[in-house]
Every structure is written in C-alpha cells, then in structure tokens.
Amino acid sequence: MAPPARRASPVRWGEPPPGLVPRAVARIRRLFGRPPPPSARTLPELPVALRRSELAVPYLAAEAASDHPAAGQAATVAMESSAAVAEWWPADIWGHRALWHFERASMELEATRAARMIGDLRSAAGDPLSARRYYAEAISEARDLGAEREQGLAALGMGRAEMDLADVTTARRLAQIAEELLERAGAPPDEIAAARELRGQEKEVS
C-alpha cells in the first residue's frame, strides 16, 4: 500500500488572528440600538498580483462603491476558487477580506461562515493549530446566533484539526457534538456522515 500523501508545509500567513472582544462589543452595542464602532483595523490594499486577476474584477468594483455585502460575497467566491486549486495564501487573503466586509455590513451569519471557511482552508493547507482559532470564533459566534448548522460545521472542522494534532479524544467528542447539531439543523446527509466518520465507532473488547 502506498504511503499517505504528505500535507503541504504551513503557509506564512499575513493576516492576524480574529479577535472576539471587538465583535462582542459590537453585538452588545447593537442590542441597545447603537451602531457598531468603526473597525480599528483598516483594510490593507489588495496585493498587486491579486488585483490583476479576473477574480478581483467584481470585488474591486464593489469595494470602490463601498458595497460591503457585494464585496464580501465577491471575496468569498475568490477565496473558494483559490482554495479549490490549493492556492492557500491568496485564498486566505480573500477570506479575511470577506470576513472584514461582512463585519462592516453587520452580516453576522456570513461573517461567522467566513471565519469557519478560513479555518477550513488553513487546516487544508497543513496548519491545524492556526485553524483552531478561527473554528473557535465561528463556534462562539454561531452559538450566539442560534445557527446550529454553522456551529456544527465549525465543530466538525475543529474536530478534524484536533485529529490532525493527534488529540483523538477531543476530536471524537467534537465530532459527536457536530453530528447532534447537524442533525437538529436538518443539514445535508453528507455533512452528517462526515461527522459520524470522524467520530468513529468504538469497538467492544471481548
């Protein structure tokens, strides 16, 4: 049997990890009918190599118009396209731009999904330790929103990251939580099956 393929070396990520405190403050302000404070971190200019790509055309148009929902959606499409061909560094940049725009637009579910997807791509790139920070944020945000499917997917991603880090017990526990959440949310069968596969079956000792 051929040896398992080795995963790519972790990428030197250029984006900072997410911060739960500023987003928590923004949620509290919204509860009292106050607008969220301006983001303390400005969005850096898109790297030239990405600005010249076809994926950037709809994004740059939306960004120029300060259309945060459209910019977030365009960045999400670019992230998914880059991740599909294992271009992890561009995918990560696009993912963080999607997260930033969705936060600016107060699109909490979309921002939560973006954080979870950044975790997915970092895990796929061979950096499960970094991915855990994003899964943790997505789990927390999804729980606050009552978005059980998104919470389940983030728990599943966290479980996979823990498995990659050789913490089998935690991975299986998270997989069980993910399975329960996804079942309650009526998630597609393949997502539930993925959680069951990660959880595994304990064999009885005779």
Short mmCIF file of C-alpha atoms in Angstrom, two decimals:
data_model
loop_
_atom_site.label_atom_id
_atom_site.label_comp_id
_atom_site.label_asym_id
_atom_site.label_seq_id
_atom_site.Cartn_x
_atom_site.Cartn_y
_atom_site.Cartn_z
CA MET A 1 0.00 0.00 0.00
CA ALA A 2 1.31 3.42 -0.95
CA PRO A 3 2.23 5.74 1.95
CA PRO A 4 -0.23 8.57 2.68
CA ALA A 5 0.44 11.81 0.86
CA ARG A 6 2.30 14.37 2.94
CA ARG A 7 0.48 17.59 3.59
CA ALA A 8 1.85 20.88 2.40
CA SER A 9 4.02 22.86 4.77
CA PRO A 10 2.16 25.61 6.64
CA VAL A 11 1.95 28.86 4.75
CA ARG A 12 3.43 32.05 6.18
CA TRP A 13 0.10 33.74 6.78
CA GLY A 14 -0.05 37.50 6.50
CA GLU A 15 -3.33 38.12 8.29
CA PRO A 16 -3.74 38.45 12.08
CA PRO A 17 -5.94 36.04 14.03
CA PRO A 18 -9.54 37.07 14.70
CA GLY A 19 -10.47 38.92 17.87
CA LEU A 20 -13.62 38.00 19.77
CA VAL A 21 -13.66 41.04 22.05
CA PRO A 22 -14.31 43.75 19.41
CA ARG A 23 -17.10 41.68 17.87
CA ALA A 24 -18.65 41.01 21.27
CA VAL A 25 -18.65 44.74 21.99
CA ALA A 26 -20.30 45.38 18.62
CA ARG A 27 -23.06 42.85 19.42
CA ILE A 28 -23.77 44.50 22.78
CA ARG A 29 -23.98 47.93 21.14
CA ARG A 30 -26.47 46.59 18.60
CA LEU A 31 -28.64 45.15 21.40
CA PHE A 32 -29.04 48.69 22.72
CA GLY A 33 -29.75 50.11 19.29
CA ARG A 34 -26.33 51.72 18.89
CA PRO A 35 -24.28 51.34 15.72
CA PRO A 36 -21.11 49.25 15.93
CA PRO A 37 -17.92 51.25 16.42
CA PRO A 38 -15.67 51.78 13.41
CA SER A 39 -13.20 48.97 12.84
CA ALA A 40 -9.85 49.72 14.45
CA ARG A 41 -8.09 47.78 11.71
CA THR A 42 -8.23 49.27 8.25
CA LEU A 43 -8.27 47.01 5.25
CA PRO A 44 -4.85 46.91 3.56
CA GLU A 45 -4.60 47.41 -0.16
CA LEU A 46 -5.13 44.23 -2.16
CA PRO A 47 -1.76 42.87 -3.36
CA VAL A 48 -0.96 43.77 -6.95
CA ALA A 49 -0.81 40.13 -8.07
CA LEU A 50 -4.40 39.64 -6.89
CA ARG A 51 -5.66 42.95 -8.24
CA ARG A 52 -4.70 41.83 -11.74
CA SER A 53 -6.65 38.56 -11.56
CA GLU A 54 -10.12 38.08 -13.04
CA LEU A 55 -11.39 37.17 -9.59
CA ALA A 56 -10.67 40.72 -8.43
CA VAL A 57 -12.87 42.48 -11.02
CA PRO A 58 -16.24 42.23 -9.20
CA TYR A 59 -14.57 42.67 -5.84
CA LEU A 60 -12.76 45.88 -6.75
CA ALA A 61 -15.96 47.33 -8.23
CA ALA A 62 -17.89 46.59 -5.02
CA GLU A 63 -15.05 47.87 -2.85
CA ALA A 64 -14.88 51.14 -4.80
CA ALA A 65 -18.62 51.59 -4.27
CA SER A 66 -18.32 50.79 -0.53
CA ASP A 67 -20.82 47.99 -1.14
CA HIS A 68 -19.74 45.75 1.73
CA PRO A 69 -22.25 42.92 1.14
CA ALA A 70 -21.27 42.64 -2.53
CA ALA A 71 -17.57 42.95 -1.72
CA GLY A 72 -17.86 40.23 0.92
CA GLN A 73 -19.64 37.92 -1.50
CA ALA A 74 -17.09 38.56 -4.28
CA ALA A 75 -14.22 37.92 -1.86
CA THR A 76 -15.89 34.68 -0.76
CA VAL A 77 -16.11 33.48 -4.37
CA ALA A 78 -12.45 34.37 -4.89
CA MET A 79 -11.49 32.53 -1.70
CA GLU A 80 -13.33 29.38 -2.77
CA SER A 81 -11.82 29.49 -6.26
CA SER A 82 -8.28 29.90 -4.89
CA ALA A 83 -8.73 27.17 -2.27
CA ALA A 84 -10.04 24.76 -4.92
CA VAL A 85 -6.64 24.85 -6.64
CA ALA A 86 -4.67 24.86 -3.37
CA GLU A 87 -3.56 28.49 -3.68
CA TRP A 88 -3.65 28.93 0.07
CA TRP A 89 -2.07 32.35 0.50
CA PRO A 90 -4.44 34.13 -1.94
CA ALA A 91 -7.38 32.18 -0.51
CA ASP A 92 -6.51 33.34 2.99
CA ILE A 93 -6.28 36.97 1.90
CA TRP A 94 -9.64 36.76 0.16
CA GLY A 95 -11.16 35.04 3.17
CA HIS A 96 -10.06 37.78 5.54
CA ARG A 97 -11.40 40.44 3.18
CA ALA A 98 -14.74 38.64 3.09
CA LEU A 99 -14.77 38.50 6.90
CA TRP A 100 -13.92 42.20 7.17
CA HIS A 101 -16.62 43.33 4.72
CA PHE A 102 -19.31 41.14 6.29
CA GLU A 103 -18.44 42.57 9.70
CA ARG A 104 -18.68 46.09 8.34
CA ALA A 105 -22.11 45.24 6.91
CA SER A 106 -23.20 43.68 10.26
CA MET A 107 -23.86 40.41 8.40
CA GLU A 108 -23.15 38.22 11.39
CA LEU A 109 -24.01 34.83 9.92
CA GLU A 110 -21.94 35.50 6.81
CA ALA A 111 -19.02 36.70 8.96
CA THR A 112 -19.29 33.55 11.07
CA ARG A 113 -19.26 31.40 7.95
CA ALA A 114 -16.22 33.29 6.64
CA ALA A 115 -14.30 32.64 9.87
CA ARG A 116 -15.15 28.94 9.64
CA MET A 117 -14.06 28.79 5.99
CA ILE A 118 -10.72 30.40 6.85
CA GLY A 119 -10.30 27.63 9.39
CA ASP A 120 -11.09 25.07 6.69
CA LEU A 121 -8.51 26.42 4.27
CA ARG A 122 -5.79 26.76 6.92
CA SER A 123 -6.44 23.20 8.02
CA ALA A 124 -6.30 22.01 4.40
CA ALA A 125 -3.03 23.92 3.98
CA GLY A 126 -1.48 21.89 6.79
CA ASP A 127 -1.85 24.34 9.67
CA PRO A 128 -4.48 22.89 12.04
CA LEU A 129 -3.05 24.81 15.01
CA SER A 130 -3.78 28.13 13.34
CA ALA A 131 -7.13 26.87 12.06
CA ARG A 132 -8.39 26.21 15.59
CA ARG A 133 -8.55 29.94 16.38
CA TYR A 134 -10.96 30.52 13.53
CA TYR A 135 -13.09 27.49 14.34
CA ALA A 136 -13.32 28.65 17.95
CA GLU A 137 -14.54 32.07 16.85
CA ALA A 138 -17.05 30.54 14.45
CA ILE A 139 -18.39 28.18 17.12
CA SER A 140 -18.83 31.04 19.59
CA GLU A 141 -20.49 33.34 17.07
CA ALA A 142 -22.76 30.62 15.67
CA ARG A 143 -23.87 29.67 19.17
CA ASP A 144 -24.81 33.28 19.91
CA LEU A 145 -26.76 33.46 16.65
CA GLY A 146 -28.52 30.13 17.18
CA ALA A 147 -27.12 28.95 13.84
CA GLU A 148 -26.84 25.24 14.64
CA ARG A 149 -25.72 24.08 11.20
CA GLU A 150 -22.89 26.60 11.08
CA GLN A 151 -21.95 25.73 14.65
CA GLY A 152 -21.95 22.06 13.72
CA LEU A 153 -19.72 22.62 10.69
CA ALA A 154 -17.29 24.65 12.78
CA ALA A 155 -17.24 21.93 15.46
CA LEU A 156 -16.57 19.36 12.73
CA GLY A 157 -13.69 21.45 11.41
CA MET A 158 -12.29 21.87 14.91
CA GLY A 159 -12.56 18.12 15.41
CA ARG A 160 -10.60 17.44 12.24
CA ALA A 161 -7.95 19.91 13.35
CA GLU A 162 -7.68 18.16 16.73
CA MET A 163 -7.36 14.81 14.95
CA ASP A 164 -4.51 16.23 12.86
CA LEU A 165 -2.91 17.34 16.12
CA ALA A 166 -3.25 13.76 17.44
CA ASP A 167 -5.86 14.61 20.11
CA VAL A 168 -8.20 11.75 19.21
CA THR A 169 -10.39 12.01 22.31
CA THR A 170 -11.18 15.69 21.76
CA ALA A 171 -11.66 15.11 18.03
CA ARG A 172 -14.27 12.40 18.63
CA ARG A 173 -16.04 14.48 21.26
CA LEU A 174 -16.30 17.41 18.86
CA ALA A 175 -17.47 15.08 16.10
CA GLN A 176 -20.30 13.85 18.31
CA ILE A 177 -21.31 17.44 19.10
CA ALA A 178 -21.16 18.28 15.40
CA GLU A 179 -23.31 15.29 14.50
CA GLU A 180 -26.00 16.27 17.02
CA LEU A 181 -26.04 19.90 15.86
CA LEU A 182 -26.15 19.00 12.17
CA GLU A 183 -28.95 16.50 12.69
CA ARG A 184 -31.05 19.05 14.59
CA ALA A 185 -30.41 21.63 11.89
CA GLY A 186 -31.51 19.29 9.11
CA ALA A 187 -28.10 19.53 7.44
CA PRO A 188 -27.37 17.62 4.20
CA PRO A 189 -26.66 13.90 4.71
CA ASP A 190 -23.04 14.19 3.57
CA GLU A 191 -22.27 16.68 6.37
CA ILE A 192 -23.79 14.39 9.00
CA ALA A 193 -21.95 11.41 7.52
CA ALA A 194 -18.66 13.33 7.76
CA ALA A 195 -19.24 13.93 11.47
CA ARG A 196 -20.05 10.25 12.02
CA GLU A 197 -16.94 9.21 10.13
CA LEU A 198 -14.76 11.43 12.30
CA ARG A 199 -16.44 10.21 15.47
CA GLY A 200 -15.76 6.59 14.51
CA GLN A 201 -17.11 3.54 16.18
CA GLU A 202 -15.74 2.30 19.48
CA LYS A 203 -15.11 -1.46 19.37
CA GLU A 204 -16.15 -3.58 22.29
CA VAL A 205 -13.39 -5.55 23.97
CA SER A 206 -14.36 -9.20 24.32
#
